[in-house]
Short mmCIF file of N, CA, C and O in Angstrom, two decimals:
data_model
loop_
_atom_site.label_atom_id
_atom_site.label_comp_id
_atom_site.label_asym_id
_atom_site.label_seq_id
_atom_site.Cartn_x
_atom_site.Cartn_y
_atom_site.Cartn_z
N UNK A 19 -6.76 3.87 -8.33
CA UNK A 19 -7.41 5.35 -7.19
C UNK A 19 -5.20 4.77 -6.47
O UNK A 19 -5.28 3.63 -6.68
N UNK A 20 -4.66 5.90 -5.87
CA UNK A 20 -2.70 5.44 -5.52
C UNK A 20 -2.89 5.50 -4.09
O UNK A 20 -4.01 6.51 -3.94
N UNK A 21 -2.04 5.07 -3.68
CA UNK A 21 -2.29 4.51 -2.12
C UNK A 21 -0.82 5.20 -1.43
O UNK A 21 0.11 4.51 -2.26
N UNK A 22 -0.90 6.07 -0.61
CA UNK A 22 0.65 6.41 -0.32
C UNK A 22 0.25 5.83 1.13
O UNK A 22 -0.63 6.72 2.60
N UNK A 23 1.30 4.69 1.82
CA UNK A 23 1.25 4.87 3.78
C UNK A 23 2.08 5.30 4.19
O UNK A 23 2.94 5.79 3.45
N UNK A 24 1.66 5.57 5.40
CA UNK A 24 3.46 6.62 6.66
C UNK A 24 3.05 5.92 7.37
O UNK A 24 1.98 5.84 7.84
N UNK A 25 3.75 6.67 8.64
CA UNK A 25 3.59 6.82 9.30
C UNK A 25 4.44 5.63 10.34
O UNK A 25 4.06 5.35 11.62
N UNK A 26 4.64 4.48 9.32
CA UNK A 26 5.89 3.05 10.47
C UNK A 26 6.98 4.38 10.51
O UNK A 26 7.84 5.43 10.82
N UNK A 27 7.21 2.63 11.98
CA UNK A 27 8.43 4.07 12.55
C UNK A 27 9.08 2.25 14.01
O UNK A 27 8.49 1.50 13.32
N UNK A 28 10.46 3.20 15.07
CA UNK A 28 10.72 2.59 15.99
C UNK A 28 9.79 2.73 17.16
O UNK A 28 9.44 4.25 17.30
N UNK A 29 9.32 1.50 17.86
CA UNK A 29 9.13 2.15 19.32
C UNK A 29 8.15 0.82 19.54
O UNK A 29 9.07 -0.30 19.66
N UNK A 30 8.47 1.26 21.26
CA UNK A 30 8.58 -0.26 22.41
C UNK A 30 7.46 -0.44 22.75
O UNK A 30 6.22 -0.02 22.17
N UNK A 31 8.28 -1.78 23.05
CA UNK A 31 6.82 -2.64 23.46
C UNK A 31 5.56 -1.99 23.78
O UNK A 31 6.36 -0.86 24.96
N UNK A 32 4.30 -1.88 23.98
CA UNK A 32 3.30 -1.87 24.71
C UNK A 32 2.87 0.08 23.60
O UNK A 32 2.14 0.62 24.71
N UNK A 33 3.91 0.38 23.73
CA UNK A 33 3.91 1.66 22.84
C UNK A 33 2.44 1.45 21.76
O UNK A 33 1.89 1.19 22.10
N UNK A 34 2.57 3.29 20.68
CA UNK A 34 1.31 2.94 19.78
C UNK A 34 1.70 3.63 18.49
O UNK A 34 3.45 4.84 18.92
N UNK A 35 1.52 4.14 17.55
CA UNK A 35 1.33 4.28 16.44
C UNK A 35 0.29 4.65 15.94
O UNK A 35 -0.17 3.81 15.81
N UNK A 36 0.76 5.80 15.02
CA UNK A 36 -0.93 5.73 14.39
C UNK A 36 -0.30 6.07 12.35
O UNK A 36 0.80 7.02 12.23
N UNK A 37 -0.92 4.98 11.53
CA UNK A 37 -0.06 4.34 10.40
C UNK A 37 -1.18 5.06 9.42
O UNK A 37 -2.76 5.04 9.78
N UNK A 38 -1.05 6.44 8.54
CA UNK A 38 -2.34 7.00 7.84
C UNK A 38 -2.14 6.32 5.83
O UNK A 38 -0.73 5.89 6.05
N UNK A 39 -2.57 6.12 4.95
CA UNK A 39 -2.88 5.44 4.38
C UNK A 39 -3.90 6.52 3.28
O UNK A 39 -5.25 6.81 3.69
N UNK A 40 -3.03 7.59 2.55
CA UNK A 40 -3.62 8.34 1.14
C UNK A 40 -3.94 7.94 0.25
O UNK A 40 -3.37 8.09 -0.63
N UNK A 41 -5.41 8.96 -0.43
CA UNK A 41 -5.23 8.84 -1.91
C UNK A 41 -5.54 9.14 -2.19
O UNK A 41 -5.61 10.69 -2.30
N UNK A 42 -4.98 9.17 -3.67
CA UNK A 42 -4.69 10.48 -4.99
C UNK A 42 -5.49 10.15 -6.15
O UNK A 42 -5.08 8.18 -6.47
N UNK A 43 -5.89 10.56 -7.08
CA UNK A 43 -6.59 9.86 -8.20
C UNK A 43 -7.88 9.47 -8.62
O UNK A 43 -9.01 9.97 -9.21
N UNK A 44 -8.87 9.26 -7.64
CA UNK A 44 -10.13 8.81 -6.92
C UNK A 44 -10.22 9.27 -5.27
O UNK A 44 -9.10 9.43 -4.99
N UNK A 45 -11.36 9.35 -5.17
CA UNK A 45 -11.84 10.00 -4.54
C UNK A 45 -11.95 8.67 -3.06
O UNK A 45 -12.54 7.99 -4.07
N UNK A 46 -10.87 8.16 -1.90
CA UNK A 46 -11.03 7.05 -1.46
C UNK A 46 -12.22 6.40 -0.02
O UNK A 46 -12.40 5.48 -0.26
N UNK A 47 -13.55 8.02 -0.08
CA UNK A 47 -14.36 7.39 0.01
C UNK A 47 -15.10 6.09 -1.14
O UNK A 47 -16.81 5.21 -0.37
N UNK A 48 -14.90 6.33 -1.70
CA UNK A 48 -15.56 5.55 -2.92
C UNK A 48 -15.00 3.86 -2.15
O UNK A 48 -15.66 3.59 -3.52
N UNK A 49 -14.14 3.87 -1.94
CA UNK A 49 -13.25 2.51 -1.51
C UNK A 49 -13.04 1.43 -0.48
O UNK A 49 -13.58 2.71 0.64
N UNK A 50 -13.73 0.46 -0.47
CA UNK A 50 -13.53 -0.14 1.26
C UNK A 50 -11.63 0.24 1.36
O UNK A 50 -10.91 -0.10 0.28
N UNK A 51 -11.53 0.18 2.55
CA UNK A 51 -9.94 0.51 3.02
C UNK A 51 -9.64 -0.58 3.52
O UNK A 51 -10.87 -1.70 4.24
N UNK A 52 -8.14 -1.36 3.66
CA UNK A 52 -7.81 -2.93 4.18
C UNK A 52 -6.67 -1.94 4.30
O UNK A 52 -6.05 -1.28 4.15
N UNK A 53 -5.85 -2.63 5.90
CA UNK A 53 -4.41 -2.65 5.89
C UNK A 53 -4.26 -4.45 6.81
O UNK A 53 -4.74 -5.66 7.03
N UNK A 54 -3.66 -4.55 5.87
CA UNK A 54 -2.48 -5.91 5.83
C UNK A 54 -1.14 -6.07 5.92
O UNK A 54 0.06 -4.55 6.57
N UNK A 55 -0.17 -7.00 6.65
CA UNK A 55 0.95 -7.10 7.27
C UNK A 55 1.79 -7.96 6.73
O UNK A 55 1.26 -8.56 6.69
N UNK A 56 3.19 -7.88 6.57
CA UNK A 56 3.76 -9.08 6.31
C UNK A 56 4.76 -9.39 7.70
O UNK A 56 6.41 -8.45 6.45
N UNK A 57 5.59 -10.10 7.93
CA UNK A 57 6.51 -9.85 9.24
C UNK A 57 7.91 -10.92 7.63
O UNK A 57 7.71 -11.41 7.19
N UNK A 58 8.82 -9.99 8.71
CA UNK A 58 9.70 -11.05 7.80
C UNK A 58 10.08 -12.89 7.59
O UNK A 58 9.57 -13.58 8.99
N UNK A 59 10.08 -13.30 6.72
CA UNK A 59 9.36 -15.23 6.34
C UNK A 59 8.04 -15.18 6.61
O UNK A 59 7.85 -16.52 6.45
N UNK A 60 7.29 -14.34 6.72
CA UNK A 60 6.21 -14.34 6.86
C UNK A 60 4.94 -14.26 5.48
O UNK A 60 5.37 -13.52 4.46
N UNK A 61 4.00 -14.86 5.49
CA UNK A 61 2.94 -14.45 4.61
C UNK A 61 2.45 -12.97 4.89
O UNK A 61 2.42 -12.97 5.39
N UNK A 62 1.96 -12.02 4.32
CA UNK A 62 0.73 -11.49 4.46
C UNK A 62 -0.38 -11.58 4.48
O UNK A 62 -1.17 -12.49 4.35
N UNK A 63 -0.71 -10.94 5.90
CA UNK A 63 -1.50 -10.92 6.87
C UNK A 63 -2.63 -10.24 6.57
O UNK A 63 -2.79 -8.80 6.57
N UNK A 64 -3.93 -10.36 7.25
CA UNK A 64 -4.89 -9.46 6.75
C UNK A 64 -4.49 -8.60 8.34
O UNK A 64 -4.27 -9.09 9.33
N UNK A 65 -5.27 -7.46 8.46
CA UNK A 65 -4.77 -7.10 9.44
C UNK A 65 -6.75 -5.93 10.44
O UNK A 65 -7.21 -6.08 11.00
N UNK A 66 -6.91 -5.73 9.19
CA UNK A 66 -7.97 -4.62 9.53
C UNK A 66 -9.23 -4.12 8.58
O UNK A 66 -7.89 -3.96 7.46
N UNK A 67 -10.12 -3.50 8.20
CA UNK A 67 -10.68 -3.35 6.80
C UNK A 67 -11.46 -2.61 7.26
O UNK A 67 -12.39 -2.62 8.35
N UNK A 68 -12.27 -1.85 6.84
CA UNK A 68 -13.43 -0.76 6.88
C UNK A 68 -14.44 -0.16 5.28
O UNK A 68 -13.38 -0.31 4.34
N UNK A 69 -15.44 -0.04 5.69
CA UNK A 69 -16.69 0.00 4.70
C UNK A 69 -16.35 1.48 3.85
O UNK A 69 -15.67 2.66 4.49
N UNK A 70 -16.93 1.68 2.84
CA UNK A 70 -16.34 3.39 2.19
C UNK A 70 -17.68 3.76 3.42
O UNK A 70 -16.63 5.55 3.55
N UNK A 71 -18.38 3.63 3.72
CA UNK A 71 -19.23 4.29 4.94
C UNK A 71 -18.58 4.91 5.94
O UNK A 71 -18.41 5.97 6.71
N UNK A 72 -17.25 3.72 6.79
CA UNK A 72 -16.45 4.17 7.79
C UNK A 72 -17.41 3.72 8.26
O UNK A 72 -17.24 3.00 9.79
N UNK A 73 -18.65 2.50 8.64
CA UNK A 73 -19.55 2.58 9.49
C UNK A 73 -19.74 1.61 9.82
O UNK A 73 -19.26 0.56 11.14
N UNK A 74 -18.68 0.76 8.83
CA UNK A 74 -18.50 -1.04 9.18
C UNK A 74 -17.34 -1.13 8.98
O UNK A 74 -15.70 -0.54 8.52
N UNK A 75 -16.56 -1.69 10.57
CA UNK A 75 -14.75 -2.31 10.87
C UNK A 75 -14.82 -3.53 10.74
O UNK A 75 -16.00 -4.32 10.83
N UNK A 76 -13.96 -4.36 10.67
CA UNK A 76 -13.74 -5.98 10.78
C UNK A 76 -12.71 -5.88 10.80
O UNK A 76 -11.11 -5.50 10.48
N UNK A 77 -11.70 -7.51 11.96
CA UNK A 77 -9.98 -6.61 12.51
C UNK A 77 -10.09 -8.11 12.50
O UNK A 77 -10.94 -9.57 12.79
N UNK A 78 -8.49 -9.04 12.67
CA UNK A 78 -8.61 -9.73 12.68
C UNK A 78 -8.58 -9.96 14.24
O UNK A 78 -8.05 -9.28 15.47
N UNK A 79 -8.10 -10.74 14.60
CA UNK A 79 -8.37 -11.63 15.68
C UNK A 79 -7.49 -11.03 16.96
O UNK A 79 -6.62 -10.76 18.12
N UNK A 80 -6.03 -10.78 15.97
CA UNK A 80 -4.63 -11.13 17.02
C UNK A 80 -4.62 -9.60 17.01
O UNK A 80 -3.74 -8.97 18.44
N UNK A 81 -5.52 -8.24 16.30
CA UNK A 81 -5.18 -6.65 17.13
C UNK A 81 -6.55 -6.62 17.30
O UNK A 81 -6.65 -4.91 18.01
N UNK A 82 -7.82 -7.08 17.40
CA UNK A 82 -9.50 -6.84 18.03
C UNK A 82 -8.43 -6.58 19.36
O UNK A 82 -7.59 -6.89 20.62
N UNK A 83 -9.47 -5.28 19.35
CA UNK A 83 -8.44 -4.60 20.94
C UNK A 83 -7.98 -3.19 21.60
O UNK A 83 -7.80 -2.76 21.79
N UNK A 84 -6.75 -3.61 20.02
CA UNK A 84 -5.80 -3.05 20.40
C UNK A 84 -5.31 -2.00 19.42
O UNK A 84 -4.92 -1.23 19.15
N UNK A 85 -5.67 -2.42 17.89
CA UNK A 85 -5.69 -1.65 16.96
C UNK A 85 -7.09 -1.05 16.23
O UNK A 85 -8.11 -2.09 17.08
N UNK A 86 -7.18 0.21 15.87
CA UNK A 86 -8.89 0.96 14.95
C UNK A 86 -8.51 1.10 13.67
O UNK A 86 -7.19 1.91 13.21
N UNK A 87 -9.67 1.05 13.11
CA UNK A 87 -9.43 2.05 11.77
C UNK A 87 -10.13 2.77 11.33
O UNK A 87 -11.04 2.31 11.86
N UNK A 88 -10.11 3.46 11.23
CA UNK A 88 -10.92 4.72 10.59
C UNK A 88 -10.68 5.51 9.21
O UNK A 88 -9.67 5.61 8.26
N UNK A 89 -11.04 6.43 8.93
CA UNK A 89 -11.22 7.03 7.73
C UNK A 89 -11.68 8.33 7.21
O UNK A 89 -12.10 8.86 9.12
N UNK A 90 -11.01 9.44 7.36
CA UNK A 90 -11.44 10.97 6.93
C UNK A 90 -11.70 10.80 5.64
O UNK A 90 -10.64 11.27 4.48
N UNK A 91 -12.80 11.53 5.16
CA UNK A 91 -12.83 11.67 4.05
C UNK A 91 -12.77 13.07 2.95
O UNK A 91 -12.03 13.08 2.18
N UNK A 92 -12.67 14.01 3.67
CA UNK A 92 -12.16 15.62 3.69
C UNK A 92 -10.26 15.70 3.19
O UNK A 92 -10.00 15.98 2.33
N UNK A 93 -9.96 14.40 4.03
CA UNK A 93 -8.02 13.96 3.57
C UNK A 93 -8.27 12.86 2.88
O UNK A 93 -7.30 12.46 2.16
N UNK A 94 -9.23 12.15 2.58
CA UNK A 94 -8.81 11.24 1.60
C UNK A 94 -8.32 9.65 2.42
O UNK A 94 -7.20 9.79 1.63
N UNK A 95 -7.64 10.13 3.58
CA UNK A 95 -7.09 9.42 4.18
C UNK A 95 -8.20 8.22 4.79
O UNK A 95 -8.97 8.18 5.58
N UNK A 96 -7.31 6.44 5.26
CA UNK A 96 -7.90 5.63 6.03
C UNK A 96 -6.33 5.26 6.79
O UNK A 96 -5.20 5.61 6.92
N UNK A 97 -6.80 5.29 8.37
CA UNK A 97 -6.21 5.69 9.18
C UNK A 97 -5.87 4.19 9.64
O UNK A 97 -6.97 3.38 10.01
N UNK A 98 -4.89 3.78 10.89
CA UNK A 98 -4.78 3.15 12.09
C UNK A 98 -3.93 2.94 12.64
O UNK A 98 -2.77 2.98 12.83
N UNK A 99 -5.04 2.84 13.78
CA UNK A 99 -4.20 3.07 14.97
C UNK A 99 -3.52 1.90 15.81
O UNK A 99 -4.72 1.50 16.06
N UNK A 100 -2.38 1.47 15.71
CA UNK A 100 -2.34 0.09 16.93
C UNK A 100 -2.00 0.69 18.18
O UNK A 100 -0.75 1.43 18.62
N UNK A 101 -1.79 0.14 19.29
CA UNK A 101 -1.81 0.62 21.10
C UNK A 101 -1.40 -0.51 21.19
O UNK A 101 -1.76 -1.75 21.10
N UNK A 102 -0.74 -0.98 22.53
CA UNK A 102 -0.12 -2.53 23.21
C UNK A 102 0.79 -2.26 21.92
O UNK A 102 0.08 -4.46 21.86
N UNK A 103 1.45 -1.75 21.15
CA UNK A 103 1.88 -2.79 20.31
C UNK A 103 2.59 -3.71 21.08
O UNK A 103 3.76 -3.46 22.50
N UNK A 104 3.47 -5.48 20.68
CA UNK A 104 4.01 -6.19 21.03
C UNK A 104 5.14 -6.42 19.52
O UNK A 104 4.67 -6.56 18.39
N UNK A 105 6.00 -7.62 19.90
CA UNK A 105 7.11 -7.96 19.11
C UNK A 105 6.35 -7.98 17.77
O UNK A 105 7.16 -8.27 16.95
N UNK A 106 5.68 -8.99 18.28
CA UNK A 106 4.48 -9.81 17.04
C UNK A 106 4.20 -8.35 16.30
O UNK A 106 3.83 -9.44 15.57
N UNK A 107 4.18 -6.90 16.41
CA UNK A 107 3.30 -6.40 15.89
C UNK A 107 3.94 -5.85 14.41
O UNK A 107 3.96 -5.69 13.80
N UNK A 108 5.87 -6.24 15.04
CA UNK A 108 7.12 -5.56 14.19
C UNK A 108 6.27 -6.86 12.57
O UNK A 108 6.68 -8.14 12.60
N UNK A 109 6.47 -5.82 11.64
CA UNK A 109 6.17 -6.08 10.00
C UNK A 109 6.23 -4.81 9.24
O UNK A 109 6.23 -3.57 9.92
N UNK A 110 5.93 -5.09 8.60
CA UNK A 110 5.75 -4.18 7.04
C UNK A 110 3.76 -3.92 6.74
O UNK A 110 3.66 -5.53 6.56
N UNK A 111 3.86 -3.03 7.19
CA UNK A 111 2.04 -2.44 6.80
C UNK A 111 2.39 -2.00 4.98
O UNK A 111 2.27 -0.85 4.94
N UNK A 112 1.01 -2.69 5.24
CA UNK A 112 0.35 -1.57 3.71
C UNK A 112 -1.34 -1.54 4.29
O UNK A 112 -2.01 -2.82 4.35
N UNK A 113 -1.14 -0.38 3.39
CA UNK A 113 -2.82 0.01 2.91
C UNK A 113 -3.28 -1.08 1.23
O UNK A 113 -2.46 -1.00 0.33
N UNK A 114 -4.48 -1.05 1.69
CA UNK A 114 -5.30 -1.40 0.27
C UNK A 114 -6.46 -0.73 0.24
O UNK A 114 -7.23 -0.76 0.99
N UNK A 115 -7.23 -0.42 -0.94
CA UNK A 115 -8.08 -0.42 -1.77
C UNK A 115 -8.79 -1.33 -2.35
O UNK A 115 -8.62 -1.77 -3.52
N UNK A 116 -10.79 -1.68 -2.20
CA UNK A 116 -11.59 -1.96 -2.69
C UNK A 116 -12.91 -1.60 -3.74
O UNK A 116 -13.53 -1.18 -2.33
N UNK A 117 -12.57 -1.63 -4.64
CA UNK A 117 -13.91 -1.22 -4.98
C UNK A 117 -15.08 -1.46 -4.65
O UNK A 117 -15.82 -0.70 -4.77
N UNK A 118 -15.52 -2.33 -4.76
CA UNK A 118 -16.82 -2.86 -4.51
C UNK A 118 -16.88 -3.89 -3.11
O UNK A 118 -16.36 -3.92 -2.03
N UNK A 119 -17.53 -2.31 -2.29
CA UNK A 119 -18.43 -2.62 -1.05
C UNK A 119 -19.90 -3.30 -0.84
O UNK A 119 -20.48 -2.24 -0.28
N UNK A 120 -19.62 -3.89 -0.24
CA UNK A 120 -21.51 -4.17 1.18
C UNK A 120 -21.46 -3.96 1.88
O UNK A 120 -22.01 -3.85 2.46
N UNK A 121 -20.62 -3.12 2.95
CA UNK A 121 -20.91 -2.93 4.00
C UNK A 121 -20.29 -3.24 5.30
O UNK A 121 -20.38 -2.90 6.20
N UNK A 122 -20.51 -4.39 4.81
CA UNK A 122 -19.96 -5.68 5.73
C UNK A 122 -18.22 -5.81 5.38
O UNK A 122 -18.27 -6.96 4.71
N UNK A 123 -17.38 -4.85 5.60
CA UNK A 123 -15.98 -5.61 5.65
C UNK A 123 -15.54 -6.66 5.79
O UNK A 123 -13.95 -6.23 6.05
N UNK A 124 -15.74 -7.58 5.51
CA UNK A 124 -15.13 -8.87 5.87
C UNK A 124 -14.18 -9.35 5.12
O UNK A 124 -14.52 -10.56 4.36
N UNK A 125 -13.17 -8.74 4.17
CA UNK A 125 -12.09 -8.52 2.92
C UNK A 125 -11.41 -9.26 3.46
O UNK A 125 -9.80 -8.54 3.79
N UNK A 126 -11.18 -10.37 3.98
CA UNK A 126 -9.31 -10.52 4.57
C UNK A 126 -8.67 -11.58 3.88
O UNK A 126 -7.50 -11.79 4.23
N UNK A 127 -8.79 -12.03 2.67
CA UNK A 127 -8.15 -11.64 0.63
C UNK A 127 -7.18 -10.51 0.38
O UNK A 127 -8.02 -10.24 0.34
N UNK A 128 -5.86 -10.81 0.73
CA UNK A 128 -5.33 -9.71 -0.86
C UNK A 128 -6.13 -9.49 -1.99
O UNK A 128 -5.90 -8.29 -2.63
N UNK A 129 -6.49 -10.83 -2.50
CA UNK A 129 -7.53 -10.89 -3.35
C UNK A 129 -7.93 -10.12 -3.37
O UNK A 129 -8.43 -9.76 -5.07
N UNK A 130 -8.73 -9.76 -2.79
CA UNK A 130 -9.98 -9.82 -3.17
C UNK A 130 -9.59 -7.64 -2.98
O UNK A 130 -11.22 -6.80 -3.14
N UNK A 131 -8.83 -7.11 -3.32
CA UNK A 131 -7.92 -6.00 -3.52
C UNK A 131 -7.16 -5.12 -4.33
O UNK A 131 -7.02 -6.24 -4.84
N UNK A 132 -8.01 -3.71 -5.00
CA UNK A 132 -7.74 -3.74 -6.42
C UNK A 132 -6.27 -3.08 -6.62
O UNK A 132 -5.71 -2.85 -7.55
N UNK A 133 -5.52 -1.95 -5.60
CA UNK A 133 -4.81 -0.89 -5.00
C UNK A 133 -4.14 -1.43 -4.18
O UNK A 133 -4.28 -1.90 -2.95
N UNK A 134 -2.43 -0.78 -4.40
CA UNK A 134 -2.22 -1.06 -2.60
C UNK A 134 -1.09 -0.14 -3.43
O UNK A 134 -0.61 0.15 -3.66
N UNK A 135 -0.99 0.09 -1.29
CA UNK A 135 0.21 0.87 -0.98
C UNK A 135 1.51 -0.05 -1.82
O UNK A 135 1.81 -0.72 -1.49
N UNK A 136 2.47 1.77 -0.53
CA UNK A 136 4.02 1.13 -1.28
C UNK A 136 4.00 -0.26 0.13
O UNK A 136 5.43 -0.97 0.51
N UNK A 137 3.85 0.41 1.05
CA UNK A 137 4.12 0.14 2.94
C UNK A 137 4.55 0.53 3.52
O UNK A 137 5.98 1.43 2.88
N UNK A 138 5.18 0.34 5.54
CA UNK A 138 5.31 1.24 5.71
C UNK A 138 5.77 0.11 6.83
O UNK A 138 4.89 -0.51 7.25
N UNK A 139 6.84 0.93 7.37
CA UNK A 139 7.52 -0.55 7.91
C UNK A 139 7.45 0.06 9.84
O UNK A 139 7.56 0.58 10.09
N UNK A 140 7.46 -1.46 10.08
CA UNK A 140 6.57 -0.61 11.87
C UNK A 140 7.28 -2.02 12.53
O UNK A 140 7.75 -2.47 12.27
N UNK A 141 8.43 -1.37 13.02
CA UNK A 141 9.46 -2.01 13.81
C UNK A 141 9.50 -1.95 16.48
O UNK A 141 9.29 -0.78 16.07
N UNK A 142 8.78 -2.95 16.42
CA UNK A 142 8.52 -2.75 18.07
C UNK A 142 9.53 -3.24 18.76
O UNK A 142 9.69 -4.61 18.11
N UNK A 143 10.47 -2.31 19.38
CA UNK A 143 11.37 -3.59 20.39
C UNK A 143 11.04 -3.78 21.81
O UNK A 143 10.20 -2.86 22.53
N UNK A 144 11.76 -4.60 21.98
CA UNK A 144 11.85 -5.17 23.50
C UNK A 144 11.89 -3.97 24.65
O UNK A 144 13.03 -2.65 24.25
#
């Protein structure tokens, strides 16, 4: 499956953005979806994941209560709604897809995903 991430941009602290990850080549609902991010000088880190059905979600502690991952099968897209953004959220955000899913998407390691999008930059300013 090929993934295309979009929706990044410049936002003030406290603001919101919604990222989109659209799949082509395969039906995205056949895959669990995930979002990761990489800040300058840091390693890529897990942000959120969603099961194939959309019933299961899992979040990093740093974004829990502020970010929401969701999916829409009709548009073949996984979303990441980001609210109450702070300076530490500045990073390149990557979406990913995982073929096998138990329904409990605690897929926090990047090695568990087989397909990746190109990344979209989110910059939070003070």
